[in-house]
Short mmCIF file of N, CA, C and O in Angstrom, two decimals:
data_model
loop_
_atom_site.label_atom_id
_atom_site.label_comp_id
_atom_site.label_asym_id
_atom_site.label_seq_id
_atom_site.Cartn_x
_atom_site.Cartn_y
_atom_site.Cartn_z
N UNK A 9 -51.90 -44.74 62.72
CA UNK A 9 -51.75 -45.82 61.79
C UNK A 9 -51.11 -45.28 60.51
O UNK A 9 -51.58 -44.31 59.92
N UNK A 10 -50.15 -45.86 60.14
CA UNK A 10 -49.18 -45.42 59.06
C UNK A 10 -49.62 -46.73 57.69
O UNK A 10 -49.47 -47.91 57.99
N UNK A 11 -50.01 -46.45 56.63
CA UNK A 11 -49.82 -47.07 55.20
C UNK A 11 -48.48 -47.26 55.13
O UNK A 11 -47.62 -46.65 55.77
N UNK A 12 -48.22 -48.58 53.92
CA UNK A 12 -46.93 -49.26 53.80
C UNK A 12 -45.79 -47.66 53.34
O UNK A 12 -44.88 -47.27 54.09
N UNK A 13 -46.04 -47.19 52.41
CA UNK A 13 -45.47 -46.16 52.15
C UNK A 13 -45.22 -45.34 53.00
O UNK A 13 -44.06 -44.92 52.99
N UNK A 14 -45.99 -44.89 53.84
CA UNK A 14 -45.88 -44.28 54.99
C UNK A 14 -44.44 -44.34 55.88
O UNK A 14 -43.48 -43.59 56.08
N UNK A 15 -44.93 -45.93 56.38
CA UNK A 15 -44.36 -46.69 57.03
C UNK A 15 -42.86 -46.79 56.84
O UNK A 15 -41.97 -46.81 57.70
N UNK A 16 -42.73 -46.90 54.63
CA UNK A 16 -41.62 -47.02 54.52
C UNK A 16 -40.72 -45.67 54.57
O UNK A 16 -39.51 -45.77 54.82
N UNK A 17 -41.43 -44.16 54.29
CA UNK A 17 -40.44 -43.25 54.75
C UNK A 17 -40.35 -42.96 55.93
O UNK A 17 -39.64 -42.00 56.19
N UNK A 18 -41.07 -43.72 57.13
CA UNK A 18 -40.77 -43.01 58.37
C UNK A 18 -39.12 -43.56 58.79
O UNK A 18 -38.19 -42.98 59.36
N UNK A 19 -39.32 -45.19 58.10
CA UNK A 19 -37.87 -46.17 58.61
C UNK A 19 -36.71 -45.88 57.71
O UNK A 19 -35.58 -46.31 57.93
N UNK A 20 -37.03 -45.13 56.69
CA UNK A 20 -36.10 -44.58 55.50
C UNK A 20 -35.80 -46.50 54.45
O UNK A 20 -34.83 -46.95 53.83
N UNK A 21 -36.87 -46.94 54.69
CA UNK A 21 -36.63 -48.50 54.01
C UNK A 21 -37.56 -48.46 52.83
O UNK A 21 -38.24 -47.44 52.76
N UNK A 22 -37.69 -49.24 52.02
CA UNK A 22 -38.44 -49.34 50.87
C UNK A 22 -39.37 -50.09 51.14
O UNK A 22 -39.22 -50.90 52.06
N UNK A 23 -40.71 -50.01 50.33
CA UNK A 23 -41.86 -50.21 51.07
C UNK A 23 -42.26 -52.00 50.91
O UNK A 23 -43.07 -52.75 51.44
N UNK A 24 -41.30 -52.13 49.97
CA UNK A 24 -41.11 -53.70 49.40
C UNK A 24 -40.92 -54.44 50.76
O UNK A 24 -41.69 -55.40 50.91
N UNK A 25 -39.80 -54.12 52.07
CA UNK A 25 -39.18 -53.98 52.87
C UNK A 25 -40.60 -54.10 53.87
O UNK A 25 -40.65 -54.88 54.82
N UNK A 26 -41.15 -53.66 53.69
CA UNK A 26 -42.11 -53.09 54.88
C UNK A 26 -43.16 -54.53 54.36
O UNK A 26 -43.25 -55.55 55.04
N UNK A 27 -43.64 -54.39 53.48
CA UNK A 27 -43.85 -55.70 52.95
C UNK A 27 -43.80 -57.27 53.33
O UNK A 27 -44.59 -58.09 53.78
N UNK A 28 -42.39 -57.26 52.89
CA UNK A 28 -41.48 -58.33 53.50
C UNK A 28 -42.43 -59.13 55.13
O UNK A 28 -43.16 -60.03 55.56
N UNK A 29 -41.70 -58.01 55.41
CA UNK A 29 -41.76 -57.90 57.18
C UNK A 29 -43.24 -57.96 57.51
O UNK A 29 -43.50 -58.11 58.71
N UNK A 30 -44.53 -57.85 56.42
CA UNK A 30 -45.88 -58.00 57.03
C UNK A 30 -45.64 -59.22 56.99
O UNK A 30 -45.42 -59.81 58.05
N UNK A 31 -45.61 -60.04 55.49
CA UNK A 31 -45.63 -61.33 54.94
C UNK A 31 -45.20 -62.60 55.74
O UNK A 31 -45.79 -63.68 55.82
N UNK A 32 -43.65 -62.12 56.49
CA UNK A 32 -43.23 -63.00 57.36
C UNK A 32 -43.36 -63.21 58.78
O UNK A 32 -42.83 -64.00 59.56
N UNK A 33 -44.40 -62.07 58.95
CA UNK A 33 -45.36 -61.98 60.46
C UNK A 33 -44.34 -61.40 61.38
O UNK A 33 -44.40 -61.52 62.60
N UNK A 34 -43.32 -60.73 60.68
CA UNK A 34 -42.42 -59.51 62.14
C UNK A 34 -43.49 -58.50 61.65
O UNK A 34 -43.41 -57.76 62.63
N UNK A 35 -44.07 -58.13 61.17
CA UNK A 35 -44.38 -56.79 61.42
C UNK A 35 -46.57 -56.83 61.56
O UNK A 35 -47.35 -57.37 60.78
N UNK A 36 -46.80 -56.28 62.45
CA UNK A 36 -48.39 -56.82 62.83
C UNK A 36 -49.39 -55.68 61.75
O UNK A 36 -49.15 -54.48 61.89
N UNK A 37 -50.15 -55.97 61.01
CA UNK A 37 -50.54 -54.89 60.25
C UNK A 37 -52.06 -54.71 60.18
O UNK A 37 -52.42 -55.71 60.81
N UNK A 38 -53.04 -54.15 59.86
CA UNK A 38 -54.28 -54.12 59.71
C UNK A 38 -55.23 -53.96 58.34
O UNK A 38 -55.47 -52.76 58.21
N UNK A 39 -55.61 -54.44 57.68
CA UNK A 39 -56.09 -54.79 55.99
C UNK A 39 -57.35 -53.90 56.01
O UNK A 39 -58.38 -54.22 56.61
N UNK A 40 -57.24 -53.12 55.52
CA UNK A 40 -58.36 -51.96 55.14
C UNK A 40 -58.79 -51.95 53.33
O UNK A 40 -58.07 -51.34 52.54
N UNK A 41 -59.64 -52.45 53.03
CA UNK A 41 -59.64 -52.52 51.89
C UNK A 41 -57.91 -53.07 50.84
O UNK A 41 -57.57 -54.25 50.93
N UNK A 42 -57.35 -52.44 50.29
CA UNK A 42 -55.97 -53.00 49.57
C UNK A 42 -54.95 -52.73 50.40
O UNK A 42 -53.92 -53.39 50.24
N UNK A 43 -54.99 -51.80 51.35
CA UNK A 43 -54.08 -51.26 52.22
C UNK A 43 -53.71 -51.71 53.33
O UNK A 43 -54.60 -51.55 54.16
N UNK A 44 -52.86 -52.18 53.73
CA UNK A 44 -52.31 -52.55 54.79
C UNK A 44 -51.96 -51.47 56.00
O UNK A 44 -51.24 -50.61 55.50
N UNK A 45 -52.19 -51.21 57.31
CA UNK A 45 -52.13 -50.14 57.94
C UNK A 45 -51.43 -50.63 59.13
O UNK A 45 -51.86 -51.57 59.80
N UNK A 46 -50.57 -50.13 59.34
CA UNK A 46 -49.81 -50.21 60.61
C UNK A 46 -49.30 -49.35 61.62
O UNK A 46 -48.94 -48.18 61.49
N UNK A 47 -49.30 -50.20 62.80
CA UNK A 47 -49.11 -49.11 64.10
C UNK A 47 -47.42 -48.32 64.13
O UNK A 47 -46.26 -48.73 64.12
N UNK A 48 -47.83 -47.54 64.16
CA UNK A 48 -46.48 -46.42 64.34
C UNK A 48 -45.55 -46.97 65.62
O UNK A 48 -44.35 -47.01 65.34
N UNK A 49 -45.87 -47.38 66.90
CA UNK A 49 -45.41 -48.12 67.76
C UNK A 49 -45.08 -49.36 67.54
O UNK A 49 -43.89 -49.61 67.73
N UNK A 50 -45.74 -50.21 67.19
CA UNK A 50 -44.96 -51.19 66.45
C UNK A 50 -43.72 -51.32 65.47
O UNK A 50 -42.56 -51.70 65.65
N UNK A 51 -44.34 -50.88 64.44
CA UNK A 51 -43.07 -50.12 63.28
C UNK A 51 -41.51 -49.92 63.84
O UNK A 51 -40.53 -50.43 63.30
N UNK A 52 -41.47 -49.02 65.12
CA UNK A 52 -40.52 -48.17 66.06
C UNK A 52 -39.65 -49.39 66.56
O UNK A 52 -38.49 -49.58 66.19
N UNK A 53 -40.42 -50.29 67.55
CA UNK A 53 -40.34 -51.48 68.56
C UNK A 53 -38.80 -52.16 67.39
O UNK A 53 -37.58 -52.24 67.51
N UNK A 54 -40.17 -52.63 65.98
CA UNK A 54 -39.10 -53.42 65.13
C UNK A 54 -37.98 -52.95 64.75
O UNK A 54 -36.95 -53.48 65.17
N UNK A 55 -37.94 -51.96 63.97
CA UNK A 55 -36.92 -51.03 63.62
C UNK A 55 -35.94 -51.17 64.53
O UNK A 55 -34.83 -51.59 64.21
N UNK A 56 -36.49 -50.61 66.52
CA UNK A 56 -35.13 -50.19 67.09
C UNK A 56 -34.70 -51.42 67.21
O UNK A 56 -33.55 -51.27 67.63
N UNK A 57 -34.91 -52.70 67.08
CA UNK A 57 -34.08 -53.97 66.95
C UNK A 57 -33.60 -54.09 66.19
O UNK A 57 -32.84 -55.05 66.26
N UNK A 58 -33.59 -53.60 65.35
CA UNK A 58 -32.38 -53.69 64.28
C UNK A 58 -31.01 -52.62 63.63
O UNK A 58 -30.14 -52.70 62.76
N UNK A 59 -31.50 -51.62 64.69
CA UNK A 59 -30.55 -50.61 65.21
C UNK A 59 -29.18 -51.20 65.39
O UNK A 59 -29.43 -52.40 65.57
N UNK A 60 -27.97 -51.07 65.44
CA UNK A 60 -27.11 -51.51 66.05
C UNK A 60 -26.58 -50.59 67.07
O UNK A 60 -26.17 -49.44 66.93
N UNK A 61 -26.65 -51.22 67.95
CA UNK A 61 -26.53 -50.19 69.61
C UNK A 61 -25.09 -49.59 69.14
O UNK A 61 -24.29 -50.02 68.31
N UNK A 62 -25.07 -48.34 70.06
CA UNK A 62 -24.10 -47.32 69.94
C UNK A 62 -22.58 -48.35 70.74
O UNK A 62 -22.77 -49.24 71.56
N UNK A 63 -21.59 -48.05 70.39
CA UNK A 63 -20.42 -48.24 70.76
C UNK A 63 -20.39 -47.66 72.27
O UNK A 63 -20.93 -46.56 72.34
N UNK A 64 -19.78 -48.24 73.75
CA UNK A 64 -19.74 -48.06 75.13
C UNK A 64 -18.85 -46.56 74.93
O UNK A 64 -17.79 -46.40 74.32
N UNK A 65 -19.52 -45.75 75.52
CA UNK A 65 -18.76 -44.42 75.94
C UNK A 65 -19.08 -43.76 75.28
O UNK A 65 -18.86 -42.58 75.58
N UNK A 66 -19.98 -44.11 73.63
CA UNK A 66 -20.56 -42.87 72.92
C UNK A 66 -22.25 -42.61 73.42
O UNK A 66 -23.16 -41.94 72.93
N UNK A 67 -22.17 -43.31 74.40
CA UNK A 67 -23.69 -42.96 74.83
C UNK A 67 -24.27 -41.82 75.72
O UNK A 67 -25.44 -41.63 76.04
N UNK A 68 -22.69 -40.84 76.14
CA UNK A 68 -22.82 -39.68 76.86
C UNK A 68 -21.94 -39.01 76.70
O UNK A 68 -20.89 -39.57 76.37
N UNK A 69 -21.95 -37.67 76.83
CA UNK A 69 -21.29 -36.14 76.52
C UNK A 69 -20.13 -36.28 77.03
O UNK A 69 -20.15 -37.32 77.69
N UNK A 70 -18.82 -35.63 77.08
CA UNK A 70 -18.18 -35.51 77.77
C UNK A 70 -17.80 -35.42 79.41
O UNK A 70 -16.81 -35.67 80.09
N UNK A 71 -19.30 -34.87 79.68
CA UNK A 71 -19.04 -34.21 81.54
C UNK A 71 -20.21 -35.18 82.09
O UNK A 71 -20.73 -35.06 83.20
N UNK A 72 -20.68 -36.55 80.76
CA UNK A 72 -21.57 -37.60 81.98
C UNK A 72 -22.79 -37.47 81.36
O UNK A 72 -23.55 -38.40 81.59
N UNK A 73 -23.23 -36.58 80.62
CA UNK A 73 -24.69 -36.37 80.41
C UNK A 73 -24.86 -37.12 79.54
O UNK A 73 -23.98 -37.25 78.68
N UNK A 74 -26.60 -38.18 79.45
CA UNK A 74 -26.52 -38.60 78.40
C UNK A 74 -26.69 -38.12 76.65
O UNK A 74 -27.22 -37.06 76.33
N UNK A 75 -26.42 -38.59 76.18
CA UNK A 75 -26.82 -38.18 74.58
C UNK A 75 -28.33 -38.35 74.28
O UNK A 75 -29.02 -39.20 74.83
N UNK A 76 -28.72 -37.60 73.48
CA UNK A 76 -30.06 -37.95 73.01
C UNK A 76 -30.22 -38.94 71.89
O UNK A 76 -29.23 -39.10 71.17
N UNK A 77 -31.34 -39.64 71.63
CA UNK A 77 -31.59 -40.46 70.52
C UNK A 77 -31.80 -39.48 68.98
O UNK A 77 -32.71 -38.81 68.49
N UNK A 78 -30.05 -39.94 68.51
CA UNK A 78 -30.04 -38.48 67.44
C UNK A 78 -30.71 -38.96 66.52
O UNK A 78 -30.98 -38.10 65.68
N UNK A 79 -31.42 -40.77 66.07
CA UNK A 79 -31.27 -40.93 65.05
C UNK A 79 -33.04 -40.66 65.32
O UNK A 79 -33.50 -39.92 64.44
N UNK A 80 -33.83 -41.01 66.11
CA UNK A 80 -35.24 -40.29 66.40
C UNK A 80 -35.53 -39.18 65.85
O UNK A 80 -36.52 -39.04 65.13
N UNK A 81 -34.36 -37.84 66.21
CA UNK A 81 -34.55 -36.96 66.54
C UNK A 81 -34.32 -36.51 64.79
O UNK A 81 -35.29 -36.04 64.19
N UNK A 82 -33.13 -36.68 64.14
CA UNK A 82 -33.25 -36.78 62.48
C UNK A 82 -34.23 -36.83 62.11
O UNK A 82 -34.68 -35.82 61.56
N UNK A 83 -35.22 -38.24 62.22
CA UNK A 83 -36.18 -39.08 61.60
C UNK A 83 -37.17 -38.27 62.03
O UNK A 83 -37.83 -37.96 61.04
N UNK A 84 -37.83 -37.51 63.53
CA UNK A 84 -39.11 -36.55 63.62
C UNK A 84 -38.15 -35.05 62.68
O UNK A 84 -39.09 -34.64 62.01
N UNK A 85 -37.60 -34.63 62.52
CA UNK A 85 -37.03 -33.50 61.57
C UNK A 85 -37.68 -33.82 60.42
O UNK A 85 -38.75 -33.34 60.04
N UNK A 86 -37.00 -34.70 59.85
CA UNK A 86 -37.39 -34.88 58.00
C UNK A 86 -38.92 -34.99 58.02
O UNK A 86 -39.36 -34.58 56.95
N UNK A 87 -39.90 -35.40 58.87
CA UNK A 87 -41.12 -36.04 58.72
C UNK A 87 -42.09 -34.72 58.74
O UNK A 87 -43.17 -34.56 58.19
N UNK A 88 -41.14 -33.63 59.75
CA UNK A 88 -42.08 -32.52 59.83
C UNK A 88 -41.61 -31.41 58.78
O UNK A 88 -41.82 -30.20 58.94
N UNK A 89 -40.85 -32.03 57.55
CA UNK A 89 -40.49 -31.12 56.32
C UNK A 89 -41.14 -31.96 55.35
O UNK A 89 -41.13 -31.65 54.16
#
């Protein structure tokens, strides 16, 4: 369970943002005293919808293999610095 702040550096969004998105019922949250707490899986779900999918043919290497999810893979980097 991630706090709004939390929440908002995991998506690199502002927590106003994260907010928003409780208020207008996209985002499902849990009220702990002043704090709002939300599921890390959820959070992800919303977010990758609003991803804009990769362009056809950048989704694998040259020789066929696929690519990895670089922007995941950024986002667990910065989180474990």
């Amino acid at each position: 369970m991630l706090t709004v702040p939390e929440a908002a550096r995991h998506t690199g969004r502002n927590p106003e943002t994260i907010r928003r998105w409780i208020r207008a019922g996209r985002l499902r949250s849990e009220r702990v005293g002043t704090q709002h707490l939300i599921d890390e899986d959820e959070l992800d779900a919303l977010t990758g919808d609003i991803i804009l999918p990769v362009p056809g043919g950048w989704g694998t290497f040259a020789d066929g293999t696929p690519q990895p999810d670089w922007a995941r893979l950024v986002r667990r980097d910065r989180d474990e610095h």
